[in-house]
Amino acid sequence: MEISSRCPKLPQQDWLKILDWQPSPQQLEQFQNLYAQILQGNQQLNLTRITEAPDFWEKHLWDSLAGVRPWLVEESSLPVVLPDDCRVIDIGSGGGFPGLPVAIACSAWQVSLLDATRKKMAFLETVAQALGLANVKVICDRAESLGQDPAHRQQYDLALIRAVGPASVCAEYALPLLKLRGIAVLYRGQWSEDEAGALRAALEQLGGEIVETRRFKLPVSGGERHYLYLQKQQETSQKFPRRVGLPVKRPL
Ligand SMILES: C[S@@+](CC[C@H](N)C(=O)[O-])C[C@H]1O[C@@H](n2cnc3c(N)ncnc32)[C@H](O)[C@@H]1O
């Protein structure tokens, strides 16, 4: 492919480090093509500031997959078994992270990428096609609206959400979209007990619980990452998510 040949090569080592998972040759090629597509899309759209190959590999690919490691390596201690054709939603997907790397790694999963920005979503549609990802769907909407739409409310086994806002806002976006017992993965950098306390208070109102918190160091830069696993224990009250803008303006 012409784009790939002009694109720097991604580092190939270290996938196994901490992640305990190794992509197939086809998946490696899809990751490389994803990198090429994102670099090209970045010329028109403000998709990401992470463009150097080692950074892209670590902060977009590796980090995206670290959040779903419990299912990648089938050693999950989480109280949920995801179905083979797991329905996943990546909320505030932006340039396609973590949803696209997850769709590449878990090809049986049905991954919906949700973002409010139409141009980014149109771009992600073309990327999914170029990569041959038949398991990816793109939705252009606000999380607050989708969470009140019966076609999407309580329809997902797994919600992924990275860099979209404070944890309680992410929880208000994610919990209504989950099936009962479904899991939301909150991708965080630093994480404190104070933040955990605020999140627990929000989850009490939303019918969820933090069932696990995992901490990893990124394999190259050593940056700290936390992955929070929230489970929906009870149906979320119909009053959540609140109307567009309110979760951010007045976090739970
Ligand atoms: C900082 S970017 C993060 C993108 C990606 N998740 C990542 O980690 O690279 C945040 C994205 O969330 C989207 N977003 C923020 N609030 C949203 C909402 N309420 N509904 C849908 N998308 C939202 C924005 O349009 C933006 O693309």
PDB file of C-alpha atoms and ligand atoms in Angstrom:
ATOM      1  CA  MET A   1       0.000   0.000   0.000  1.00  0.00           C
ATOM      2  CA  GLU A   2       1.394   3.376  -0.990  1.00  0.00           C
ATOM      3  CA  ILE A   3       0.686   5.103   2.326  1.00  0.00           C
ATOM      4  CA  SER A   4       2.388   2.359   4.353  1.00  0.00           C
ATOM      5  CA  SER A   5       5.587   2.455   2.362  1.00  0.00           C
ATOM      6  CA  ARG A   6       6.089   6.130   3.294  1.00  0.00           C
ATOM      7  CA  CYS A   7       5.188   5.577   6.924  1.00  0.00           C
ATOM      8  CA  PRO A   8       7.852   4.897   9.589  1.00  0.00           C
ATOM      9  CA  LYS A   9       7.886   1.300  10.842  1.00  0.00           C
ATOM     10  CA  LEU A  10       6.403   0.612  14.240  1.00  0.00           C
ATOM     11  CA  PRO A  11       8.685  -1.105  16.771  1.00  0.00           C
ATOM     12  CA  GLN A  12       7.847  -4.813  16.845  1.00  0.00           C
ATOM     13  CA  GLN A  13       9.435  -5.943  20.084  1.00  0.00           C
ATOM     14  CA  ASP A  14       8.001  -5.864  23.576  1.00  0.00           C
ATOM     15  CA  TRP A  15       4.383  -6.684  22.796  1.00  0.00           C
ATOM     16  CA  LEU A  16       4.708  -9.521  25.281  1.00  0.00           C
ATOM     17  CA  LYS A  17       6.112  -7.332  28.020  1.00  0.00           C
ATOM     18  CA  ILE A  18       3.413  -7.054  30.698  1.00  0.00           C
ATOM     19  CA  LEU A  19       0.703  -7.627  28.093  1.00  0.00           C
ATOM     20  CA  ASP A  20       1.543 -11.349  27.658  1.00  0.00           C
ATOM     21  CA  TRP A  21       0.013 -11.197  24.207  1.00  0.00           C
ATOM     22  CA  GLN A  22       1.553 -11.286  20.760  1.00  0.00           C
ATOM     23  CA  PRO A  23      -0.226 -10.130  17.582  1.00  0.00           C
ATOM     24  CA  SER A  24      -0.381 -12.371  14.522  1.00  0.00           C
ATOM     25  CA  PRO A  25       1.435 -11.226  11.327  1.00  0.00           C
ATOM     26  CA  GLN A  26      -1.928 -10.037   9.960  1.00  0.00           C
ATOM     27  CA  GLN A  27      -2.637  -7.996  13.085  1.00  0.00           C
ATOM     28  CA  LEU A  28       0.878  -6.484  12.939  1.00  0.00           C
ATOM     29  CA  GLU A  29       0.156  -5.400   9.379  1.00  0.00           C
ATOM     30  CA  GLN A  30      -3.183  -3.892  10.442  1.00  0.00           C
ATOM     31  CA  PHE A  31      -1.486  -1.945  13.268  1.00  0.00           C
ATOM     32  CA  GLN A  32       1.092  -0.641  10.807  1.00  0.00           C
ATOM     33  CA  ASN A  33      -1.653   0.366   8.360  1.00  0.00           C
ATOM     34  CA  LEU A  34      -3.611   2.006  11.162  1.00  0.00           C
ATOM     35  CA  TYR A  35      -0.528   4.076  11.989  1.00  0.00           C
ATOM     36  CA  ALA A  36      -0.179   5.095   8.341  1.00  0.00           C
ATOM     37  CA  GLN A  37      -3.847   6.059   8.103  1.00  0.00           C
ATOM     38  CA  ILE A  38      -3.720   8.113  11.305  1.00  0.00           C
ATOM     39  CA  LEU A  39      -0.593   9.963  10.158  1.00  0.00           C
ATOM     40  CA  GLN A  40      -2.307  10.779   6.898  1.00  0.00           C
ATOM     41  CA  GLY A  41      -5.608  11.792   8.553  1.00  0.00           C
ATOM     42  CA  ASN A  42      -3.700  13.991  10.983  1.00  0.00           C
ATOM     43  CA  GLN A  43      -2.764  16.279   8.093  1.00  0.00           C
ATOM     44  CA  GLN A  44      -6.405  17.423   7.850  1.00  0.00           C
ATOM     45  CA  LEU A  45      -7.876  16.536  11.230  1.00  0.00           C
ATOM     46  CA  ASN A  46      -6.549  17.123  14.702  1.00  0.00           C
ATOM     47  CA  LEU A  47      -6.579  13.440  15.618  1.00  0.00           C
ATOM     48  CA  THR A  48      -3.547  13.047  17.874  1.00  0.00           C
ATOM     49  CA  ARG A  49      -0.313  14.671  18.982  1.00  0.00           C
ATOM     50  CA  ILE A  50       1.259  11.237  19.408  1.00  0.00           C
ATOM     51  CA  THR A  51       2.831  10.638  16.011  1.00  0.00           C
ATOM     52  CA  GLU A  52       6.397   9.302  16.527  1.00  0.00           C
ATOM     53  CA  ALA A  53       6.481   5.535  15.917  1.00  0.00           C
ATOM     54  CA  PRO A  54       7.643   4.436  19.414  1.00  0.00           C
ATOM     55  CA  ASP A  55       5.116   6.781  21.078  1.00  0.00           C
ATOM     56  CA  PHE A  56       2.304   5.676  18.811  1.00  0.00           C
ATOM     57  CA  TRP A  57       3.090   2.046  19.527  1.00  0.00           C
ATOM     58  CA  GLU A  58       3.220   2.553  23.281  1.00  0.00           C
ATOM     59  CA  LYS A  59       0.625   5.246  24.000  1.00  0.00           C
ATOM     60  CA  HIS A  60      -1.986   4.322  21.424  1.00  0.00           C
ATOM     61  CA  LEU A  61      -1.583   0.632  20.570  1.00  0.00           C
ATOM     62  CA  TRP A  62      -0.135  -0.914  23.703  1.00  0.00           C
ATOM     63  CA  ASP A  63      -2.196   1.266  26.072  1.00  0.00           C
ATOM     64  CA  SER A  64      -5.434   0.539  24.174  1.00  0.00           C
ATOM     65  CA  LEU A  65      -4.856  -3.200  24.485  1.00  0.00           C
ATOM     66  CA  ALA A  66      -3.669  -3.107  28.099  1.00  0.00           C
ATOM     67  CA  GLY A  67      -7.237  -2.134  29.098  1.00  0.00           C
ATOM     68  CA  VAL A  68      -8.664  -5.345  27.606  1.00  0.00           C
ATOM     69  CA  ARG A  69      -5.786  -7.544  28.779  1.00  0.00           C
ATOM     70  CA  PRO A  70      -8.093  -9.494  31.163  1.00  0.00           C
ATOM     71  CA  TRP A  71      -9.830 -10.912  28.074  1.00  0.00           C
ATOM     72  CA  LEU A  72      -6.871 -10.969  25.678  1.00  0.00           C
ATOM     73  CA  VAL A  73      -4.992 -13.437  27.861  1.00  0.00           C
ATOM     74  CA  GLU A  74      -8.055 -15.180  29.303  1.00  0.00           C
ATOM     75  CA  GLU A  75      -6.877 -14.844  32.878  1.00  0.00           C
ATOM     76  CA  SER A  76      -9.658 -12.550  33.957  1.00  0.00           C
ATOM     77  CA  SER A  77     -10.380 -12.403  37.650  1.00  0.00           C
ATOM     78  CA  LEU A  78     -13.271 -10.099  36.836  1.00  0.00           C
ATOM     79  CA  PRO A  79     -16.770 -11.285  37.709  1.00  0.00           C
ATOM     80  CA  VAL A  80     -17.948 -11.427  34.107  1.00  0.00           C
ATOM     81  CA  VAL A  81     -17.450 -13.757  31.163  1.00  0.00           C
ATOM     82  CA  LEU A  82     -17.776 -11.798  27.963  1.00  0.00           C
ATOM     83  CA  PRO A  83     -19.606 -13.503  25.081  1.00  0.00           C
ATOM     84  CA  ASP A  84     -17.504 -14.423  22.037  1.00  0.00           C
ATOM     85  CA  ASP A  85     -19.359 -11.840  19.969  1.00  0.00           C
ATOM     86  CA  CYS A  86     -19.078  -9.242  22.719  1.00  0.00           C
ATOM     87  CA  ARG A  87     -20.719  -5.883  21.946  1.00  0.00           C
ATOM     88  CA  VAL A  88     -18.257  -3.105  22.699  1.00  0.00           C
ATOM     89  CA  ILE A  89     -18.618   0.676  22.631  1.00  0.00           C
ATOM     90  CA  ASP A  90     -15.655   3.060  22.641  1.00  0.00           C
ATOM     91  CA  ILE A  91     -17.064   6.329  24.018  1.00  0.00           C
ATOM     92  CA  GLY A  92     -15.337   9.510  22.751  1.00  0.00           C
ATOM     93  CA  SER A  93     -13.189   7.502  20.364  1.00  0.00           C
ATOM     94  CA  GLY A  94     -11.542  10.554  18.712  1.00  0.00           C
ATOM     95  CA  GLY A  95      -8.808   9.139  16.479  1.00  0.00           C
ATOM     96  CA  GLY A  96     -10.111   5.607  17.129  1.00  0.00           C
ATOM     97  CA  PHE A  97      -8.534   4.789  20.496  1.00  0.00           C
ATOM     98  CA  PRO A  98      -8.867   2.448  22.205  1.00  0.00           C
ATOM     99  CA  GLY A  99     -11.559   1.027  19.887  1.00  0.00           C
ATOM    100  CA  LEU A 100      -9.622   0.376  16.680  1.00  0.00           C
ATOM    101  CA  PRO A 101      -6.664  -1.503  18.202  1.00  0.00           C
ATOM    102  CA  VAL A 102      -9.184  -3.532  20.244  1.00  0.00           C
ATOM    103  CA  ALA A 103     -11.186  -4.346  17.088  1.00  0.00           C
ATOM    104  CA  ILE A 104      -7.961  -5.547  15.431  1.00  0.00           C
ATOM    105  CA  ALA A 105      -6.912  -7.662  18.420  1.00  0.00           C
ATOM    106  CA  CYS A 106     -10.387  -9.111  19.153  1.00  0.00           C
ATOM    107  CA  SER A 107     -11.819  -9.677  15.701  1.00  0.00           C
ATOM    108  CA  ALA A 108     -14.894 -11.567  16.951  1.00  0.00           C
ATOM    109  CA  TRP A 109     -15.999  -8.564  19.008  1.00  0.00           C
ATOM    110  CA  GLN A 110     -18.470  -6.059  17.508  1.00  0.00           C
ATOM    111  CA  VAL A 111     -16.946  -2.660  18.186  1.00  0.00           C
ATOM    112  CA  SER A 112     -18.878   0.617  17.928  1.00  0.00           C
ATOM    113  CA  LEU A 113     -16.844   3.821  17.880  1.00  0.00           C
ATOM    114  CA  LEU A 114     -18.794   6.765  19.288  1.00  0.00           C
ATOM    115  CA  ASP A 115     -17.813  10.408  19.005  1.00  0.00           C
ATOM    116  CA  ALA A 116     -19.665  13.701  18.678  1.00  0.00           C
ATOM    117  CA  THR A 117     -17.317  15.029  15.963  1.00  0.00           C
ATOM    118  CA  ARG A 118     -18.678  14.229  12.520  1.00  0.00           C
ATOM    119  CA  LYS A 119     -15.435  14.728  10.587  1.00  0.00           C
ATOM    120  CA  LYS A 120     -13.516  12.354  12.823  1.00  0.00           C
ATOM    121  CA  MET A 121     -16.232   9.734  12.546  1.00  0.00           C
ATOM    122  CA  ALA A 122     -16.339   9.990   8.738  1.00  0.00           C
ATOM    123  CA  PHE A 123     -12.574   9.502   8.773  1.00  0.00           C
ATOM    124  CA  LEU A 124     -12.768   6.491  11.103  1.00  0.00           C
ATOM    125  CA  GLU A 125     -15.311   4.910   8.770  1.00  0.00           C
ATOM    126  CA  THR A 126     -12.793   5.055   5.914  1.00  0.00           C
ATOM    127  CA  VAL A 127     -10.023   3.715   8.176  1.00  0.00           C
ATOM    128  CA  ALA A 128     -12.135   0.732   9.259  1.00  0.00           C
ATOM    129  CA  GLN A 129     -12.837  -0.025   5.591  1.00  0.00           C
ATOM    130  CA  ALA A 130      -9.200   0.358   4.559  1.00  0.00           C
ATOM    131  CA  LEU A 131      -8.155  -2.052   7.316  1.00  0.00           C
ATOM    132  CA  GLY A 132     -10.866  -4.556   6.373  1.00  0.00           C
ATOM    133  CA  LEU A 133     -12.451  -4.320   9.830  1.00  0.00           C
ATOM    134  CA  ALA A 134     -15.966  -5.649   9.229  1.00  0.00           C
ATOM    135  CA  ASN A 135     -16.517  -5.740  13.011  1.00  0.00           C
ATOM    136  CA  VAL A 136     -16.376  -1.925  13.383  1.00  0.00           C
ATOM    137  CA  LYS A 137     -19.343   0.450  13.320  1.00  0.00           C
ATOM    138  CA  VAL A 138     -19.118   4.212  13.626  1.00  0.00           C
ATOM    139  CA  ILE A 139     -21.711   6.296  15.500  1.00  0.00           C
ATOM    140  CA  CYS A 140     -21.703  10.084  15.454  1.00  0.00           C
ATOM    141  CA  ASP A 141     -23.622  11.280  18.509  1.00  0.00           C
ATOM    142  CA  ARG A 142     -23.273  12.546  22.055  1.00  0.00           C
ATOM    143  CA  ALA A 143     -22.918   9.937  24.772  1.00  0.00           C
ATOM    144  CA  GLU A 144     -25.729  11.673  26.691  1.00  0.00           C
ATOM    145  CA  SER A 145     -28.152  11.192  23.758  1.00  0.00           C
ATOM    146  CA  LEU A 146     -27.091   7.651  22.938  1.00  0.00           C
ATOM    147  CA  GLY A 147     -27.549   6.598  26.565  1.00  0.00           C
ATOM    148  CA  GLN A 148     -31.228   7.585  26.318  1.00  0.00           C
ATOM    149  CA  ASP A 149     -31.767   5.898  22.940  1.00  0.00           C
ATOM    150  CA  PRO A 150     -33.520   2.505  23.389  1.00  0.00           C
ATOM    151  CA  ALA A 151     -31.528   1.108  20.437  1.00  0.00           C
ATOM    152  CA  HIS A 152     -28.332   1.627  22.458  1.00  0.00           C
ATOM    153  CA  ARG A 153     -29.288   1.904  26.132  1.00  0.00           C
ATOM    154  CA  GLN A 154     -28.315  -1.243  28.045  1.00  0.00           C
ATOM    155  CA  GLN A 155     -27.087  -2.946  24.842  1.00  0.00           C
ATOM    156  CA  TYR A 156     -23.322  -3.308  25.390  1.00  0.00           C
ATOM    157  CA  ASP A 157     -21.249  -5.915  27.212  1.00  0.00           C
ATOM    158  CA  LEU A 158     -18.199  -3.685  27.419  1.00  0.00           C
ATOM    159  CA  ALA A 159     -17.656   0.086  27.318  1.00  0.00           C
ATOM    160  CA  LEU A 160     -14.188   1.594  26.849  1.00  0.00           C
ATOM    161  CA  ILE A 161     -13.497   5.239  27.608  1.00  0.00           C
ATOM    162  CA  ARG A 162     -10.158   7.052  27.487  1.00  0.00           C
ATOM    163  CA  ALA A 163      -9.328  10.741  27.913  1.00  0.00           C
ATOM    164  CA  VAL A 164     -12.913  11.959  27.800  1.00  0.00           C
ATOM    165  CA  GLY A 165     -13.192  13.693  31.186  1.00  0.00           C
ATOM    166  CA  PRO A 166     -13.377  13.211  34.941  1.00  0.00           C
ATOM    167  CA  ALA A 167     -14.051   9.620  36.005  1.00  0.00           C
ATOM    168  CA  SER A 168     -17.569  10.340  37.295  1.00  0.00           C
ATOM    169  CA  VAL A 169     -18.482  11.931  33.929  1.00  0.00           C
ATOM    170  CA  CYS A 170     -17.121   8.866  32.108  1.00  0.00           C
ATOM    171  CA  ALA A 171     -19.179   6.639  34.408  1.00  0.00           C
ATOM    172  CA  GLU A 172     -22.356   8.621  33.692  1.00  0.00           C
ATOM    173  CA  TYR A 173     -21.745   8.206  29.944  1.00  0.00           C
ATOM    174  CA  ALA A 174     -20.879   4.504  30.149  1.00  0.00           C
ATOM    175  CA  LEU A 175     -23.166   2.866  32.722  1.00  0.00           C
ATOM    176  CA  PRO A 176     -26.513   3.510  30.950  1.00  0.00           C
ATOM    177  CA  LEU A 177     -25.130   1.893  27.775  1.00  0.00           C
ATOM    178  CA  LEU A 178     -24.104  -1.314  29.560  1.00  0.00           C
ATOM    179  CA  LYS A 179     -26.146  -4.466  29.949  1.00  0.00           C
ATOM    180  CA  LEU A 180     -26.675  -5.593  33.513  1.00  0.00           C
ATOM    181  CA  ARG A 181     -23.344  -7.106  34.772  1.00  0.00           C
ATOM    182  CA  GLY A 182     -21.528  -5.437  31.857  1.00  0.00           C
ATOM    183  CA  ILE A 183     -18.126  -3.824  32.382  1.00  0.00           C
ATOM    184  CA  ALA A 184     -16.813  -0.327  31.698  1.00  0.00           C
ATOM    185  CA  VAL A 185     -13.052   0.145  31.431  1.00  0.00           C
ATOM    186  CA  LEU A 186     -11.876   3.619  32.395  1.00  0.00           C
ATOM    187  CA  TYR A 187      -8.392   4.324  31.045  1.00  0.00           C
ATOM    188  CA  ARG A 188      -6.618   6.717  33.398  1.00  0.00           C
ATOM    189  CA  GLY A 189      -3.075   8.046  33.839  1.00  0.00           C
ATOM    190  CA  GLN A 190      -2.467   8.937  37.459  1.00  0.00           C
ATOM    191  CA  TRP A 191      -5.133   7.781  39.889  1.00  0.00           C
ATOM    192  CA  SER A 192      -5.678   8.726  43.525  1.00  0.00           C
ATOM    193  CA  GLU A 193      -7.762   7.508  46.448  1.00  0.00           C
ATOM    194  CA  ASP A 194      -9.614  10.869  46.394  1.00  0.00           C
ATOM    195  CA  GLU A 195     -10.639  10.272  42.775  1.00  0.00           C
ATOM    196  CA  ALA A 196     -11.689   6.723  43.651  1.00  0.00           C
ATOM    197  CA  GLY A 197     -13.884   8.093  46.463  1.00  0.00           C
ATOM    198  CA  ALA A 198     -15.605  10.568  44.126  1.00  0.00           C
ATOM    199  CA  LEU A 199     -16.123   7.846  41.520  1.00  0.00           C
ATOM    200  CA  ARG A 200     -17.629   5.458  44.091  1.00  0.00           C
ATOM    201  CA  ALA A 201     -20.128   8.141  45.129  1.00  0.00           C
ATOM    202  CA  ALA A 202     -21.156   8.636  41.479  1.00  0.00           C
ATOM    203  CA  LEU A 203     -21.420   4.884  40.913  1.00  0.00           C
ATOM    204  CA  GLU A 204     -23.806   4.533  43.836  1.00  0.00           C
ATOM    205  CA  GLN A 205     -26.249   6.726  41.922  1.00  0.00           C
ATOM    206  CA  LEU A 206     -25.590   4.948  38.618  1.00  0.00           C
ATOM    207  CA  GLY A 207     -25.913   1.365  39.902  1.00  0.00           C
ATOM    208  CA  GLY A 208     -22.265   0.374  39.468  1.00  0.00           C
ATOM    209  CA  GLU A 209     -19.199  -0.618  41.437  1.00  0.00           C
ATOM    210  CA  ILE A 210     -15.418  -0.539  40.950  1.00  0.00           C
ATOM    211  CA  VAL A 211     -14.597  -4.253  40.758  1.00  0.00           C
ATOM    212  CA  GLU A 212     -10.904  -3.965  39.958  1.00  0.00           C
ATOM    213  CA  THR A 213      -8.136  -1.393  39.487  1.00  0.00           C
ATOM    214  CA  ARG A 214      -4.989  -2.391  37.620  1.00  0.00           C
ATOM    215  CA  ARG A 215      -1.824  -0.352  37.479  1.00  0.00           C
ATOM    216  CA  PHE A 216       0.798  -0.786  34.751  1.00  0.00           C
ATOM    217  CA  LYS A 217       3.904   1.036  33.711  1.00  0.00           C
ATOM    218  CA  LEU A 218       4.188   1.734  29.980  1.00  0.00           C
ATOM    219  CA  PRO A 219       6.899  -0.568  28.622  1.00  0.00           C
ATOM    220  CA  VAL A 220       9.127   2.110  27.029  1.00  0.00           C
ATOM    221  CA  SER A 221       8.638   5.454  28.801  1.00  0.00           C
ATOM    222  CA  GLY A 222       7.682   3.961  32.164  1.00  0.00           C
ATOM    223  CA  GLY A 223       4.658   6.302  32.387  1.00  0.00           C
ATOM    224  CA  GLU A 224       1.999   5.195  34.807  1.00  0.00           C
ATOM    225  CA  ARG A 225      -1.405   3.946  33.672  1.00  0.00           C
ATOM    226  CA  HIS A 226      -4.445   2.803  35.614  1.00  0.00           C
ATOM    227  CA  TYR A 227      -7.277   0.726  34.229  1.00  0.00           C
ATOM    228  CA  LEU A 228     -10.474   0.793  36.257  1.00  0.00           C
ATOM    229  CA  TYR A 229     -13.065  -1.917  35.786  1.00  0.00           C
ATOM    230  CA  LEU A 230     -16.591  -0.848  36.715  1.00  0.00           C
ATOM    231  CA  GLN A 231     -19.430  -3.305  36.747  1.00  0.00           C
ATOM    232  CA  LYS A 232     -23.086  -2.427  36.330  1.00  0.00           C
ATOM    233  CA  GLN A 233     -24.748  -4.160  39.276  1.00  0.00           C
ATOM    234  CA  GLN A 234     -28.200  -2.606  38.987  1.00  0.00           C
ATOM    235  CA  GLU A 235     -30.252  -0.958  36.262  1.00  0.00           C
ATOM    236  CA  THR A 236     -29.291   2.678  35.919  1.00  0.00           C
ATOM    237  CA  SER A 237     -32.055   5.124  36.746  1.00  0.00           C
ATOM    238  CA  GLN A 238     -33.748   6.582  33.661  1.00  0.00           C
ATOM    239  CA  LYS A 239     -32.660  10.048  34.761  1.00  0.00           C
ATOM    240  CA  PHE A 240     -29.066   9.175  33.689  1.00  0.00           C
ATOM    241  CA  PRO A 241     -27.329  10.223  31.564  1.00  0.00           C
ATOM    242  CA  ARG A 242     -28.593  13.746  32.156  1.00  0.00           C
ATOM    243  CA  ARG A 243     -29.156  16.099  29.253  1.00  0.00           C
ATOM    244  CA  VAL A 244     -26.288  17.056  26.921  1.00  0.00           C
ATOM    245  CA  GLY A 245     -23.597  19.038  28.718  1.00  0.00           C
ATOM    246  CA  LEU A 246     -24.920  18.543  32.234  1.00  0.00           C
ATOM    247  CA  PRO A 247     -22.623  15.644  33.274  1.00  0.00           C
ATOM    248  CA  VAL A 248     -19.597  17.877  32.572  1.00  0.00           C
ATOM    249  CA  LYS A 249     -21.151  21.027  34.024  1.00  0.00           C
ATOM    250  CA  ARG A 250     -22.329  19.339  37.217  1.00  0.00           C
ATOM    251  CA  PRO A 251     -20.423  16.059  37.712  1.00  0.00           C
ATOM    252  CA  LEU A 252     -22.145  13.594  40.056  1.00  0.00           C
TER     253      LEU A 252
HETATM  254  C1  LIG B   1      -9.240  13.869  24.107  1.00  0.00           C
HETATM  255  S1  LIG B   1     -10.199  13.042  22.947  1.00  0.00           S
HETATM  256  C2  LIG B   1      -9.801  11.357  23.313  1.00  0.00           C
HETATM  257  C3  LIG B   1      -9.891  10.489  22.109  1.00  0.00           C
HETATM  258  C4  LIG B   1      -9.526   9.029  22.335  1.00  0.00           C
HETATM  259  N1  LIG B   1     -10.430   8.375  23.246  1.00  0.00           N
HETATM  260  C5  LIG B   1      -8.106   8.867  22.824  1.00  0.00           C
HETATM  261  O1  LIG B   1      -7.902   8.470  23.968  1.00  0.00           O
HETATM  262  O2  LIG B   1      -7.180   9.140  22.032  1.00  0.00           O
HETATM  263  C6  LIG B   1     -11.857  13.162  23.567  1.00  0.00           C
HETATM  264  C7  LIG B   1     -12.909  12.834  22.529  1.00  0.00           C
HETATM  265  O3  LIG B   1     -14.156  12.640  23.201  1.00  0.00           O
HETATM  266  C8  LIG B   1     -15.179  13.209  22.410  1.00  0.00           C
HETATM  267  N2  LIG B   1     -16.280  13.543  23.332  1.00  0.00           N
HETATM  268  C9  LIG B   1     -16.220  14.342  24.424  1.00  0.00           C
HETATM  269  N3  LIG B   1     -17.406  14.386  25.040  1.00  0.00           N
HETATM  270  C10 LIG B   1     -18.259  13.604  24.320  1.00  0.00           C
HETATM  271  C11 LIG B   1     -19.641  13.251  24.450  1.00  0.00           C
HETATM  272  N4  LIG B   1     -20.380  13.723  25.454  1.00  0.00           N
HETATM  273  N5  LIG B   1     -20.166  12.417  23.547  1.00  0.00           N
HETATM  274  C12 LIG B   1     -19.416  11.932  22.514  1.00  0.00           C
HETATM  275  N6  LIG B   1     -18.109  12.233  22.336  1.00  0.00           N
HETATM  276  C13 LIG B   1     -17.534  13.050  23.235  1.00  0.00           C
HETATM  277  C14 LIG B   1     -14.542  14.422  21.753  1.00  0.00           C
HETATM  278  O4  LIG B   1     -15.214  14.784  20.560  1.00  0.00           O
HETATM  279  C15 LIG B   1     -13.114  13.918  21.508  1.00  0.00           C
HETATM  280  O5  LIG B   1     -12.970  13.384  20.210  1.00  0.00           O
END
